[in-house]
mmCIF file with all atom_site columns, C-alpha atoms in Angstrom:
data_model
loop_
_atom_site.group_PDB
_atom_site.id
_atom_site.type_symbol
_atom_site.label_atom_id
_atom_site.label_alt_id
_atom_site.label_comp_id
_atom_site.label_asym_id
_atom_site.label_entity_id
_atom_site.label_seq_id
_atom_site.pdbx_PDB_ins_code
_atom_site.Cartn_x
_atom_site.Cartn_y
_atom_site.Cartn_z
_atom_site.occupancy
_atom_site.B_iso_or_equiv
_atom_site.pdbx_formal_charge
_atom_site.auth_seq_id
_atom_site.auth_comp_id
_atom_site.auth_asym_id
_atom_site.auth_atom_id
_atom_site.pdbx_PDB_model_num
ATOM 1   C CA . MET X 1 1   ? -16.043 -3.665  16.991  1.00 0.00 ? 1   MET X CA 1
ATOM 2   C CA . ARG X 1 2   ? -17.538 -1.923  20.056  1.00 0.00 ? 2   ARG X CA 1
ATOM 3   C CA . LYS X 1 3   ? -14.379 -2.783  22.015  1.00 0.00 ? 3   LYS X CA 1
ATOM 4   C CA . TYR X 1 4   ? -12.131 -1.010  19.493  1.00 0.00 ? 4   TYR X CA 1
ATOM 5   C CA . LEU X 1 5   ? -14.426 2.022   19.406  1.00 0.00 ? 5   LEU X CA 1
ATOM 6   C CA . MET X 1 6   ? -14.290 2.251   23.194  1.00 0.00 ? 6   MET X CA 1
ATOM 7   C CA . ILE X 1 7   ? -10.474 2.040   23.143  1.00 0.00 ? 7   ILE X CA 1
ATOM 8   C CA . ALA X 1 8   ? -10.254 4.791   20.492  1.00 0.00 ? 8   ALA X CA 1
ATOM 9   C CA . LEU X 1 9   ? -12.722 6.964   22.426  1.00 0.00 ? 9   LEU X CA 1
ATOM 10  C CA . PHE X 1 10  ? -10.793 6.451   25.677  1.00 0.00 ? 10  PHE X CA 1
ATOM 11  C CA . SER X 1 11  ? -7.534  7.386   23.936  1.00 0.00 ? 11  SER X CA 1
ATOM 12  C CA . PHE X 1 12  ? -9.120  10.542  22.495  1.00 0.00 ? 12  PHE X CA 1
ATOM 13  C CA . LEU X 1 13  ? -10.644 11.560  25.834  1.00 0.00 ? 13  LEU X CA 1
ATOM 14  C CA . SER X 1 14  ? -7.346  10.896  27.600  1.00 0.00 ? 14  SER X CA 1
ATOM 15  C CA . GLN X 1 15  ? -5.609  13.296  25.232  1.00 0.00 ? 15  GLN X CA 1
ATOM 16  C CA . GLN X 1 16  ? -8.286  15.904  25.791  1.00 0.00 ? 16  GLN X CA 1
ATOM 17  C CA . ILE X 1 17  ? -7.907  15.598  29.568  1.00 0.00 ? 17  ILE X CA 1
ATOM 18  C CA . THR X 1 18  ? -4.100  15.566  29.707  1.00 0.00 ? 18  THR X CA 1
ATOM 19  C CA . ALA X 1 19  ? -3.490  18.237  27.057  1.00 0.00 ? 19  ALA X CA 1
ATOM 20  C CA . GLN X 1 20  ? -4.290  21.155  29.339  1.00 0.00 ? 20  GLN X CA 1
ATOM 21  C CA . ALA X 1 21  ? -2.038  24.215  29.603  1.00 0.00 ? 21  ALA X CA 1
ATOM 22  C CA . TYR X 1 22  ? -0.688  25.313  32.956  1.00 0.00 ? 22  TYR X CA 1
ATOM 23  C CA . GLU X 1 23  ? 1.625   27.990  34.302  1.00 0.00 ? 23  GLU X CA 1
ATOM 24  C CA . GLY X 1 24  ? 5.340   27.513  34.901  1.00 0.00 ? 24  GLY X CA 1
ATOM 25  C CA . SER X 1 25  ? 8.685   28.928  33.892  1.00 0.00 ? 25  SER X CA 1
ATOM 26  C CA . ILE X 1 26  ? 11.655  28.426  31.594  1.00 0.00 ? 26  ILE X CA 1
ATOM 27  C CA . GLU X 1 27  ? 15.005  30.143  31.200  1.00 0.00 ? 27  GLU X CA 1
ATOM 28  C CA . PHE X 1 28  ? 15.233  32.466  28.210  1.00 0.00 ? 28  PHE X CA 1
ATOM 29  C CA . SER X 1 29  ? 17.430  35.481  27.500  1.00 0.00 ? 29  SER X CA 1
ATOM 30  C CA . LYS X 1 30  ? 19.517  34.652  30.602  1.00 0.00 ? 30  LYS X CA 1
ATOM 31  C CA . LYS X 1 31  ? 16.447  34.938  32.847  1.00 0.00 ? 31  LYS X CA 1
ATOM 32  C CA . LYS X 1 32  ? 13.885  32.677  34.404  1.00 0.00 ? 32  LYS X CA 1
ATOM 33  C CA . GLN X 1 33  ? 10.745  33.584  32.485  1.00 0.00 ? 33  GLN X CA 1
ATOM 34  C CA . ASP X 1 34  ? 7.099   33.044  33.336  1.00 0.00 ? 34  ASP X CA 1
ATOM 35  C CA . ALA X 1 35  ? 5.584   30.755  30.757  1.00 0.00 ? 35  ALA X CA 1
ATOM 36  C CA . TYR X 1 36  ? 2.532   28.771  29.814  1.00 0.00 ? 36  TYR X CA 1
ATOM 37  C CA . ILE X 1 37  ? 3.228   25.073  29.371  1.00 0.00 ? 37  ILE X CA 1
ATOM 38  C CA . ILE X 1 38  ? 1.341   22.195  27.833  1.00 0.00 ? 38  ILE X CA 1
ATOM 39  C CA . ASP X 1 39  ? 2.251   18.508  27.695  1.00 0.00 ? 39  ASP X CA 1
ATOM 40  C CA . PHE X 1 40  ? 1.551   16.350  24.666  1.00 0.00 ? 40  PHE X CA 1
ATOM 41  C CA . SER X 1 41  ? 1.799   12.576  24.381  1.00 0.00 ? 41  SER X CA 1
ATOM 42  C CA . TYR X 1 42  ? 3.428   12.942  20.997  1.00 0.00 ? 42  TYR X CA 1
ATOM 43  C CA . LEU X 1 43  ? 6.912   13.247  19.585  1.00 0.00 ? 43  LEU X CA 1
ATOM 44  C CA . PRO X 1 44  ? 8.551   16.682  19.973  1.00 0.00 ? 44  PRO X CA 1
ATOM 45  C CA . GLU X 1 45  ? 8.931   16.782  16.190  1.00 0.00 ? 45  GLU X CA 1
ATOM 46  C CA . ALA X 1 46  ? 5.160   16.510  15.779  1.00 0.00 ? 46  ALA X CA 1
ATOM 47  C CA . VAL X 1 47  ? 4.613   19.384  18.218  1.00 0.00 ? 47  VAL X CA 1
ATOM 48  C CA . GLU X 1 48  ? 7.299   21.480  16.469  1.00 0.00 ? 48  GLU X CA 1
ATOM 49  C CA . ASN X 1 49  ? 5.707   20.863  13.072  1.00 0.00 ? 49  ASN X CA 1
ATOM 50  C CA . ALA X 1 50  ? 2.227   21.671  14.372  1.00 0.00 ? 50  ALA X CA 1
ATOM 51  C CA . LEU X 1 51  ? 3.376   24.904  15.991  1.00 0.00 ? 51  LEU X CA 1
ATOM 52  C CA . THR X 1 52  ? 5.275   26.016  12.886  1.00 0.00 ? 52  THR X CA 1
ATOM 53  C CA . LYS X 1 53  ? 2.274   25.281  10.665  1.00 0.00 ? 53  LYS X CA 1
ATOM 54  C CA . LYS X 1 54  ? -0.074  27.095  13.048  1.00 0.00 ? 54  LYS X CA 1
ATOM 55  C CA . MET X 1 55  ? 2.091   30.218  13.087  1.00 0.00 ? 55  MET X CA 1
ATOM 56  C CA . GLU X 1 56  ? 2.526   30.077  9.314   1.00 0.00 ? 56  GLU X CA 1
ATOM 57  C CA . SER X 1 57  ? -1.267  30.001  8.984   1.00 0.00 ? 57  SER X CA 1
ATOM 58  C CA . LEU X 1 58  ? -1.273  33.268  10.966  1.00 0.00 ? 58  LEU X CA 1
ATOM 59  C CA . GLY X 1 59  ? 1.240   34.736  8.529   1.00 0.00 ? 59  GLY X CA 1
ATOM 60  C CA . TYR X 1 60  ? 4.441   34.313  10.544  1.00 0.00 ? 60  TYR X CA 1
ATOM 61  C CA . LYS X 1 61  ? 7.579   32.460  9.580   1.00 0.00 ? 61  LYS X CA 1
ATOM 62  C CA . THR X 1 62  ? 9.563   30.991  12.395  1.00 0.00 ? 62  THR X CA 1
ATOM 63  C CA . LYS X 1 63  ? 12.944  32.268  13.488  1.00 0.00 ? 63  LYS X CA 1
ATOM 64  C CA . GLU X 1 64  ? 14.731  29.589  15.450  1.00 0.00 ? 64  GLU X CA 1
ATOM 65  C CA . GLU X 1 65  ? 17.551  30.512  17.789  1.00 0.00 ? 65  GLU X CA 1
ATOM 66  C CA . LYS X 1 66  ? 20.689  28.613  16.770  1.00 0.00 ? 66  LYS X CA 1
ATOM 67  C CA . GLY X 1 67  ? 24.369  28.549  17.533  1.00 0.00 ? 67  GLY X CA 1
ATOM 68  C CA . LEU X 1 68  ? 26.659  26.218  19.455  1.00 0.00 ? 68  LEU X CA 1
ATOM 69  C CA . PHE X 1 69  ? 27.087  28.575  22.409  1.00 0.00 ? 69  PHE X CA 1
ATOM 70  C CA . ASN X 1 70  ? 23.619  30.123  22.260  1.00 0.00 ? 70  ASN X CA 1
ATOM 71  C CA . LYS X 1 71  ? 21.812  29.330  25.518  1.00 0.00 ? 71  LYS X CA 1
ATOM 72  C CA . ASP X 1 72  ? 18.513  30.168  23.809  1.00 0.00 ? 72  ASP X CA 1
ATOM 73  C CA . LYS X 1 73  ? 19.127  27.561  21.099  1.00 0.00 ? 73  LYS X CA 1
ATOM 74  C CA . GLY X 1 74  ? 15.916  25.837  20.043  1.00 0.00 ? 74  GLY X CA 1
ATOM 75  C CA . PHE X 1 75  ? 13.562  28.677  20.946  1.00 0.00 ? 75  PHE X CA 1
ATOM 76  C CA . ARG X 1 76  ? 11.265  29.909  18.188  1.00 0.00 ? 76  ARG X CA 1
ATOM 77  C CA . VAL X 1 77  ? 10.794  33.662  18.291  1.00 0.00 ? 77  VAL X CA 1
ATOM 78  C CA . TYR X 1 78  ? 7.956   35.595  16.672  1.00 0.00 ? 78  TYR X CA 1
ATOM 79  C CA . LYS X 1 79  ? 8.585   39.310  17.097  1.00 0.00 ? 79  LYS X CA 1
ATOM 80  C CA . ALA X 1 80  ? 5.684   41.782  17.176  1.00 0.00 ? 80  ALA X CA 1
ATOM 81  C CA . ALA X 1 81  ? 3.217   39.078  16.237  1.00 0.00 ? 81  ALA X CA 1
ATOM 82  C CA . TYR X 1 82  ? -0.556  39.249  16.446  1.00 0.00 ? 82  TYR X CA 1
ATOM 83  C CA . ILE X 1 83  ? -2.191  36.123  17.830  1.00 0.00 ? 83  ILE X CA 1
ATOM 84  C CA . THR X 1 84  ? -5.707  37.469  18.118  1.00 0.00 ? 84  THR X CA 1
ATOM 85  C CA . ASP X 1 85  ? -6.880  34.333  19.927  1.00 0.00 ? 85  ASP X CA 1
ATOM 86  C CA . ILE X 1 86  ? -4.716  35.581  22.801  1.00 0.00 ? 86  ILE X CA 1
ATOM 87  C CA . SER X 1 87  ? -4.599  39.363  22.460  1.00 0.00 ? 87  SER X CA 1
ATOM 88  C CA . SER X 1 88  ? -5.442  42.123  20.017  1.00 0.00 ? 88  SER X CA 1
ATOM 89  C CA . ASN X 1 89  ? -2.040  43.698  20.742  1.00 0.00 ? 89  ASN X CA 1
ATOM 90  C CA . SER X 1 90  ? 1.228   42.750  19.093  1.00 0.00 ? 90  SER X CA 1
ATOM 91  C CA . MET X 1 91  ? 3.509   40.747  21.342  1.00 0.00 ? 91  MET X CA 1
ATOM 92  C CA . ASP X 1 92  ? 6.745   38.828  21.129  1.00 0.00 ? 92  ASP X CA 1
ATOM 93  C CA . TYR X 1 93  ? 5.818   35.159  21.309  1.00 0.00 ? 93  TYR X CA 1
ATOM 94  C CA . ILE X 1 94  ? 8.639   32.793  22.193  1.00 0.00 ? 94  ILE X CA 1
ATOM 95  C CA . PHE X 1 95  ? 8.109   29.026  22.009  1.00 0.00 ? 95  PHE X CA 1
ATOM 96  C CA . LYS X 1 96  ? 10.233  26.063  22.984  1.00 0.00 ? 96  LYS X CA 1
ATOM 97  C CA . VAL X 1 97  ? 9.497   22.392  22.465  1.00 0.00 ? 97  VAL X CA 1
ATOM 98  C CA . GLU X 1 98  ? 11.365  19.882  24.590  1.00 0.00 ? 98  GLU X CA 1
ATOM 99  C CA . ARG X 1 99  ? 11.240  16.176  25.176  1.00 0.00 ? 99  ARG X CA 1
ATOM 100 C CA . LYS X 1 100 ? 9.549   15.697  28.528  1.00 0.00 ? 100 LYS X CA 1
ATOM 101 C CA . SER X 1 101 ? 12.343  13.487  29.831  1.00 0.00 ? 101 SER X CA 1
ATOM 102 C CA . ARG X 1 102 ? 15.051  11.147  28.624  1.00 0.00 ? 102 ARG X CA 1
ATOM 103 C CA . LYS X 1 103 ? 12.809  8.164   29.267  1.00 0.00 ? 103 LYS X CA 1
ATOM 104 C CA . GLU X 1 104 ? 9.692   9.734   27.768  1.00 0.00 ? 104 GLU X CA 1
ATOM 105 C CA . LYS X 1 105 ? 10.937  10.258  24.222  1.00 0.00 ? 105 LYS X CA 1
ATOM 106 C CA . ASP X 1 106 ? 7.360   10.201  22.867  1.00 0.00 ? 106 ASP X CA 1
ATOM 107 C CA . GLU X 1 107 ? 6.246   12.910  25.302  1.00 0.00 ? 107 GLU X CA 1
ATOM 108 C CA . ALA X 1 108 ? 6.770   16.620  24.601  1.00 0.00 ? 108 ALA X CA 1
ATOM 109 C CA . GLN X 1 109 ? 6.412   19.883  26.480  1.00 0.00 ? 109 GLN X CA 1
ATOM 110 C CA . LEU X 1 110 ? 5.588   23.131  24.724  1.00 0.00 ? 110 LEU X CA 1
ATOM 111 C CA . PHE X 1 111 ? 6.574   26.362  26.484  1.00 0.00 ? 111 PHE X CA 1
ATOM 112 C CA . MET X 1 112 ? 5.157   29.758  25.503  1.00 0.00 ? 112 MET X CA 1
ATOM 113 C CA . VAL X 1 113 ? 6.717   32.977  26.774  1.00 0.00 ? 113 VAL X CA 1
ATOM 114 C CA . ILE X 1 114 ? 4.989   36.255  25.964  1.00 0.00 ? 114 ILE X CA 1
ATOM 115 C CA . MET X 1 115 ? 7.026   39.440  26.006  1.00 0.00 ? 115 MET X CA 1
ATOM 116 C CA . LYS X 1 116 ? 6.783   43.077  25.022  1.00 0.00 ? 116 LYS X CA 1
ATOM 117 C CA . GLY X 1 117 ? 10.272  44.249  24.234  1.00 0.00 ? 117 GLY X CA 1
ATOM 118 C CA . SER X 1 118 ? 12.439  43.006  27.093  1.00 0.00 ? 118 SER X CA 1
ATOM 119 C CA . GLU X 1 119 ? 9.561   42.641  29.582  1.00 0.00 ? 119 GLU X CA 1
ATOM 120 C CA . ASN X 1 120 ? 7.650   39.451  30.265  1.00 0.00 ? 120 ASN X CA 1
ATOM 121 C CA . VAL X 1 121 ? 3.969   40.444  30.238  1.00 0.00 ? 121 VAL X CA 1
ATOM 122 C CA . ILE X 1 122 ? 2.426   37.241  31.584  1.00 0.00 ? 122 ILE X CA 1
ATOM 123 C CA . LYS X 1 123 ? 2.203   38.621  35.129  1.00 0.00 ? 123 LYS X CA 1
ATOM 124 C CA . THR X 1 124 ? 0.179   41.561  33.821  1.00 0.00 ? 124 THR X CA 1
ATOM 125 C CA . PHE X 1 125 ? -2.482  39.255  32.307  1.00 0.00 ? 125 PHE X CA 1
ATOM 126 C CA . ASP X 1 126 ? -5.906  39.193  33.892  1.00 0.00 ? 126 ASP X CA 1
ATOM 127 C CA . SER X 1 127 ? -7.948  35.990  34.116  1.00 0.00 ? 127 SER X CA 1
ATOM 128 C CA . TYR X 1 128 ? -9.454  36.596  30.658  1.00 0.00 ? 128 TYR X CA 1
ATOM 129 C CA . ASP X 1 129 ? -6.010  36.936  29.038  1.00 0.00 ? 129 ASP X CA 1
ATOM 130 C CA . VAL X 1 130 ? -4.718  33.892  30.916  1.00 0.00 ? 130 VAL X CA 1
ATOM 131 C CA . GLY X 1 131 ? -7.700  31.876  29.707  1.00 0.00 ? 131 GLY X CA 1
ATOM 132 C CA . ASN X 1 132 ? -7.051  32.940  26.122  1.00 0.00 ? 132 ASN X CA 1
ATOM 133 C CA . ALA X 1 133 ? -3.368  32.016  26.305  1.00 0.00 ? 133 ALA X CA 1
ATOM 134 C CA . LYS X 1 134 ? -4.065  28.591  27.784  1.00 0.00 ? 134 LYS X CA 1
ATOM 135 C CA . ARG X 1 135 ? -6.926  27.989  25.353  1.00 0.00 ? 135 ARG X CA 1
ATOM 136 C CA . PHE X 1 136 ? -4.595  28.773  22.441  1.00 0.00 ? 136 PHE X CA 1
ATOM 137 C CA . LEU X 1 137 ? -2.236  26.029  23.592  1.00 0.00 ? 137 LEU X CA 1
ATOM 138 C CA . ASN X 1 138 ? -5.053  23.594  24.377  1.00 0.00 ? 138 ASN X CA 1
ATOM 139 C CA . ASN X 1 139 ? -6.489  24.107  20.903  1.00 0.00 ? 139 ASN X CA 1
ATOM 140 C CA . LEU X 1 140 ? -3.216  23.035  19.290  1.00 0.00 ? 140 LEU X CA 1
ATOM 141 C CA . LEU X 1 141 ? -4.058  19.387  19.978  1.00 0.00 ? 141 LEU X CA 1
ATOM 142 C CA . PRO X 1 142 ? -5.774  18.706  16.600  1.00 0.00 ? 142 PRO X CA 1
ATOM 143 C CA . GLU X 1 143 ? -2.803  20.239  14.752  1.00 0.00 ? 143 GLU X CA 1
ATOM 144 C CA . VAL X 1 144 ? -0.395  18.139  16.817  1.00 0.00 ? 144 VAL X CA 1
ATOM 145 C CA . GLU X 1 145 ? -2.395  14.987  16.097  1.00 0.00 ? 145 GLU X CA 1
ATOM 146 C CA . ALA X 1 146 ? -2.408  15.831  12.365  1.00 0.00 ? 146 ALA X CA 1
ATOM 147 C CA . ALA X 1 147 ? 1.334   16.524  12.402  1.00 0.00 ? 147 ALA X CA 1
ATOM 148 C CA . ASN X 1 148 ? 1.951   13.259  14.223  1.00 0.00 ? 148 ASN X CA 1
ATOM 149 C CA . LEU X 1 149 ? -0.118  11.421  11.606  1.00 0.00 ? 149 LEU X CA 1
ATOM 150 C CA . GLU X 1 150 ? 2.007   12.978  8.853   1.00 0.00 ? 150 GLU X CA 1
ATOM 151 C CA . LEU X 1 151 ? 5.155   11.730  10.615  1.00 0.00 ? 151 LEU X CA 1
ATOM 152 C CA . GLN X 1 152 ? 3.638   8.249   10.844  1.00 0.00 ? 152 GLN X CA 1
ATOM 153 C CA . ILE X 1 153 ? 2.751   8.379   7.142   1.00 0.00 ? 153 ILE X CA 1
ATOM 154 C CA . LYS X 1 154 ? 6.294   9.500   6.284   1.00 0.00 ? 154 LYS X CA 1
ATOM 155 C CA . ASP X 1 155 ? 7.779   6.720   8.406   1.00 0.00 ? 155 ASP X CA 1
ATOM 156 C CA . GLN X 1 156 ? 5.494   4.165   6.762   1.00 0.00 ? 156 GLN X CA 1
ATOM 157 C CA . GLU X 1 157 ? 6.381   5.514   3.310   1.00 0.00 ? 157 GLU X CA 1
ATOM 158 C CA . ASP X 1 158 ? 10.043  4.964   4.188   1.00 0.00 ? 158 ASP X CA 1
ATOM 159 C CA . VAL X 1 159 ? 9.236   1.410   5.298   1.00 0.00 ? 159 VAL X CA 1
ATOM 160 C CA . VAL X 1 160 ? 7.428   0.772   1.997   1.00 0.00 ? 160 VAL X CA 1
ATOM 161 C CA . VAL X 1 161 ? 10.344  2.201   0.000   1.00 0.00 ? 161 VAL X CA 1
ATOM 162 C CA . LYS X 1 162 ? 12.819  -0.022  1.872   1.00 0.00 ? 162 LYS X CA 1
ATOM 163 C CA . SER X 1 163 ? 10.543  -3.024  1.437   1.00 0.00 ? 163 SER X CA 1
ATOM 164 C CA . GLU X 1 164 ? 10.202  -2.361  -2.297  1.00 0.00 ? 164 GLU X CA 1
ATOM 165 C CA . LYS X 1 165 ? 13.970  -1.921  -2.583  1.00 0.00 ? 165 LYS X CA 1
ATOM 166 C CA . LYS X 1 166 ? 14.493  -5.271  -0.867  1.00 0.00 ? 166 LYS X CA 1
ATOM 167 C CA . GLN X 1 167 ? 11.969  -6.855  -3.226  1.00 0.00 ? 167 GLN X CA 1
ATOM 168 C CA . ARG X 1 168 ? 13.841  -5.489  -6.257  1.00 0.00 ? 168 ARG X CA 1
ATOM 169 C CA . THR X 1 169 ? 17.098  -6.824  -4.811  1.00 0.00 ? 169 THR X CA 1
ATOM 170 C CA . LEU X 1 170 ? 15.536  -10.268 -4.354  1.00 0.00 ? 170 LEU X CA 1
ATOM 171 C CA . GLU X 1 171 ? 14.159  -10.184 -7.898  1.00 0.00 ? 171 GLU X CA 1
ATOM 172 C CA . ASN X 1 172 ? 17.569  -9.208  -9.283  1.00 0.00 ? 172 ASN X CA 1
ATOM 173 C CA . ASP X 1 173 ? 19.234  -11.942 -7.213  1.00 0.00 ? 173 ASP X CA 1
ATOM 174 C CA . LEU X 1 174 ? 16.745  -14.477 -8.554  1.00 0.00 ? 174 LEU X CA 1
ATOM 175 C CA . ASP X 1 175 ? 17.373  -13.298 -12.117 1.00 0.00 ? 175 ASP X CA 1
ATOM 176 C CA . ASP X 1 176 ? 21.128  -13.707 -11.598 1.00 0.00 ? 176 ASP X CA 1
ATOM 177 C CA . MET X 1 177 ? 20.641  -17.152 -10.058 1.00 0.00 ? 177 MET X CA 1
ATOM 178 C CA . GLN X 1 178 ? 18.388  -18.207 -12.939 1.00 0.00 ? 178 GLN X CA 1
ATOM 179 C CA . LYS X 1 179 ? 21.013  -17.037 -15.422 1.00 0.00 ? 179 LYS X CA 1
ATOM 180 C CA . ARG X 1 180 ? 23.703  -18.944 -13.543 1.00 0.00 ? 180 ARG X CA 1
ATOM 181 C CA . LEU X 1 181 ? 21.389  -21.974 -13.372 1.00 0.00 ? 181 LEU X CA 1
ATOM 182 C CA . LYS X 1 182 ? 20.764  -21.771 -17.134 1.00 0.00 ? 182 LYS X CA 1
ATOM 183 C CA . LYS X 1 183 ? 24.494  -21.609 -17.771 1.00 0.00 ? 183 LYS X CA 1
ATOM 184 C CA . LEU X 1 184 ? 25.033  -24.508 -15.354 1.00 0.00 ? 184 LEU X CA 1
ATOM 185 C CA . GLN X 1 185 ? 22.352  -26.553 -17.122 1.00 0.00 ? 185 GLN X CA 1
ATOM 186 C CA . ASP X 1 186 ? 23.965  -25.761 -20.484 1.00 0.00 ? 186 ASP X CA 1
ATOM 187 C CA . ASP X 1 187 ? 27.328  -26.766 -19.040 1.00 0.00 ? 187 ASP X CA 1
ATOM 188 C CA . ILE X 1 188 ? 25.811  -30.021 -17.732 1.00 0.00 ? 188 ILE X CA 1
ATOM 189 C CA . GLU X 1 189 ? 24.356  -30.817 -21.146 1.00 0.00 ? 189 GLU X CA 1
ATOM 190 C CA . GLN X 1 190 ? 27.663  -29.982 -22.807 1.00 0.00 ? 190 GLN X CA 1
ATOM 191 C CA . ASN X 1 191 ? 29.458  -32.166 -20.267 1.00 0.00 ? 191 ASN X CA 1
ATOM 192 C CA . LYS X 1 192 ? 27.149  -35.080 -21.100 1.00 0.00 ? 192 LYS X CA 1
ATOM 193 C CA . LYS X 1 193 ? 27.852  -34.645 -24.816 1.00 0.00 ? 193 LYS X CA 1
ATOM 194 C CA . ASP X 1 194 ? 31.565  -34.390 -24.138 1.00 0.00 ? 194 ASP X CA 1
ATOM 195 C CA . GLN X 1 195 ? 31.402  -37.599 -22.087 1.00 0.00 ? 195 GLN X CA 1
ATOM 196 C CA . GLU X 1 196 ? 29.625  -39.423 -24.904 1.00 0.00 ? 196 GLU X CA 1
ATOM 197 C CA . ASN X 1 197 ? 32.225  -38.236 -27.399 1.00 0.00 ? 197 ASN X CA 1
ATOM 198 C CA . GLN X 1 198 ? 34.971  -39.172 -24.970 1.00 0.00 ? 198 GLN X CA 1
ATOM 199 C CA . LYS X 1 199 ? 33.545  -42.676 -24.561 1.00 0.00 ? 199 LYS X CA 1
ATOM 200 C CA . LYS X 1 200 ? 33.507  -43.089 -28.339 1.00 0.00 ? 200 LYS X CA 1
ATOM 201 C CA . ASP X 1 201 ? 37.068  -41.826 -28.503 1.00 0.00 ? 201 ASP X CA 1
ATOM 202 C CA . ILE X 1 202 ? 38.132  -44.295 -25.785 1.00 0.00 ? 202 ILE X CA 1
ATOM 203 C CA . ILE X 1 203 ? 36.542  -47.144 -27.741 1.00 0.00 ? 203 ILE X CA 1
ATOM 204 C CA . ASN X 1 204 ? 38.326  -46.003 -30.904 1.00 0.00 ? 204 ASN X CA 1
ATOM 205 C CA . GLN X 1 205 ? 41.628  -45.665 -29.082 1.00 0.00 ? 205 GLN X CA 1
ATOM 206 C CA . LYS X 1 206 ? 41.222  -49.119 -27.465 1.00 0.00 ? 206 LYS X CA 1
ATOM 207 C CA . ASN X 1 207 ? 40.464  -50.612 -30.851 1.00 0.00 ? 207 ASN X CA 1
ATOM 208 C CA . ALA X 1 208 ? 43.547  -48.948 -32.281 1.00 0.00 ? 208 ALA X CA 1
ATOM 209 C CA . LEU X 1 209 ? 45.561  -50.306 -29.350 1.00 0.00 ? 209 LEU X CA 1
ATOM 210 C CA . GLU X 1 210 ? 44.162  -53.786 -29.856 1.00 0.00 ? 210 GLU X CA 1
ATOM 211 C CA . ASN X 1 211 ? 45.018  -53.643 -33.532 1.00 0.00 ? 211 ASN X CA 1
ATOM 212 C CA . LEU X 1 212 ? 48.581  -52.731 -32.684 1.00 0.00 ? 212 LEU X CA 1
ATOM 213 C CA . ARG X 1 213 ? 48.827  -55.550 -30.155 1.00 0.00 ? 213 ARG X CA 1
ATOM 214 C CA . SER X 1 214 ? 47.410  -58.026 -32.600 1.00 0.00 ? 214 SER X CA 1
ATOM 215 C CA . LYS X 1 215 ? 50.166  -57.140 -35.033 1.00 0.00 ? 215 LYS X CA 1
ATOM 216 C CA . ARG X 1 216 ? 52.725  -57.821 -32.321 1.00 0.00 ? 216 ARG X CA 1
ATOM 217 C CA . ARG X 1 217 ? 51.395  -61.310 -31.759 1.00 0.00 ? 217 ARG X CA 1
ATOM 218 C CA . SER X 1 218 ? 51.318  -62.103 -35.440 1.00 0.00 ? 218 SER X CA 1
ATOM 219 C CA . THR X 1 219 ? 55.031  -61.468 -35.799 1.00 0.00 ? 219 THR X CA 1
ATOM 220 C CA . LEU X 1 220 ? 56.020  -63.954 -33.103 1.00 0.00 ? 220 LEU X CA 1
#
């Protein structure tokens, strides 16, 4: 029991250590933009769901950039939003969740760009503002873990549904086989009766034949 607790604690602490925001950049609106980035050892979908839920809890519905030829496709834009954990001023918060790499499909990166109009304001942040922005991303970890759990639950629900469907199919197949078996058993019993009747008929026909032959001998 202690071994499993230690493994769970190590996993939790590892997440706490690795899920730390840092500074970087990403291309948005045809420009290389300063951004805050955080890596999560969870599916991108879990991070997307956690971010959307977090922003909804702050009163903001997401607007996702779409379009086949839209280079900003996949970015989530929150115009003139107040995230008081970061700043008391309204800002344009732009987020993007990406898979960390082709090989690391269960690893995600979350980018956060902060703008005011067309200007990226990250460079104007002092150390206090930077700390707030990074802390906001760091504090998303519980929401990401919860969102990931919901995905696991949904996946397991799908597995249960498929398993139950297979069980119903097997039960229906068994019912059909039992019906066919019952018919086969009835046919076997009928065949036995028919054979008995046929044997009696053969005896009767042989007797009739013997009677006819006996008449032939008597006339000689």
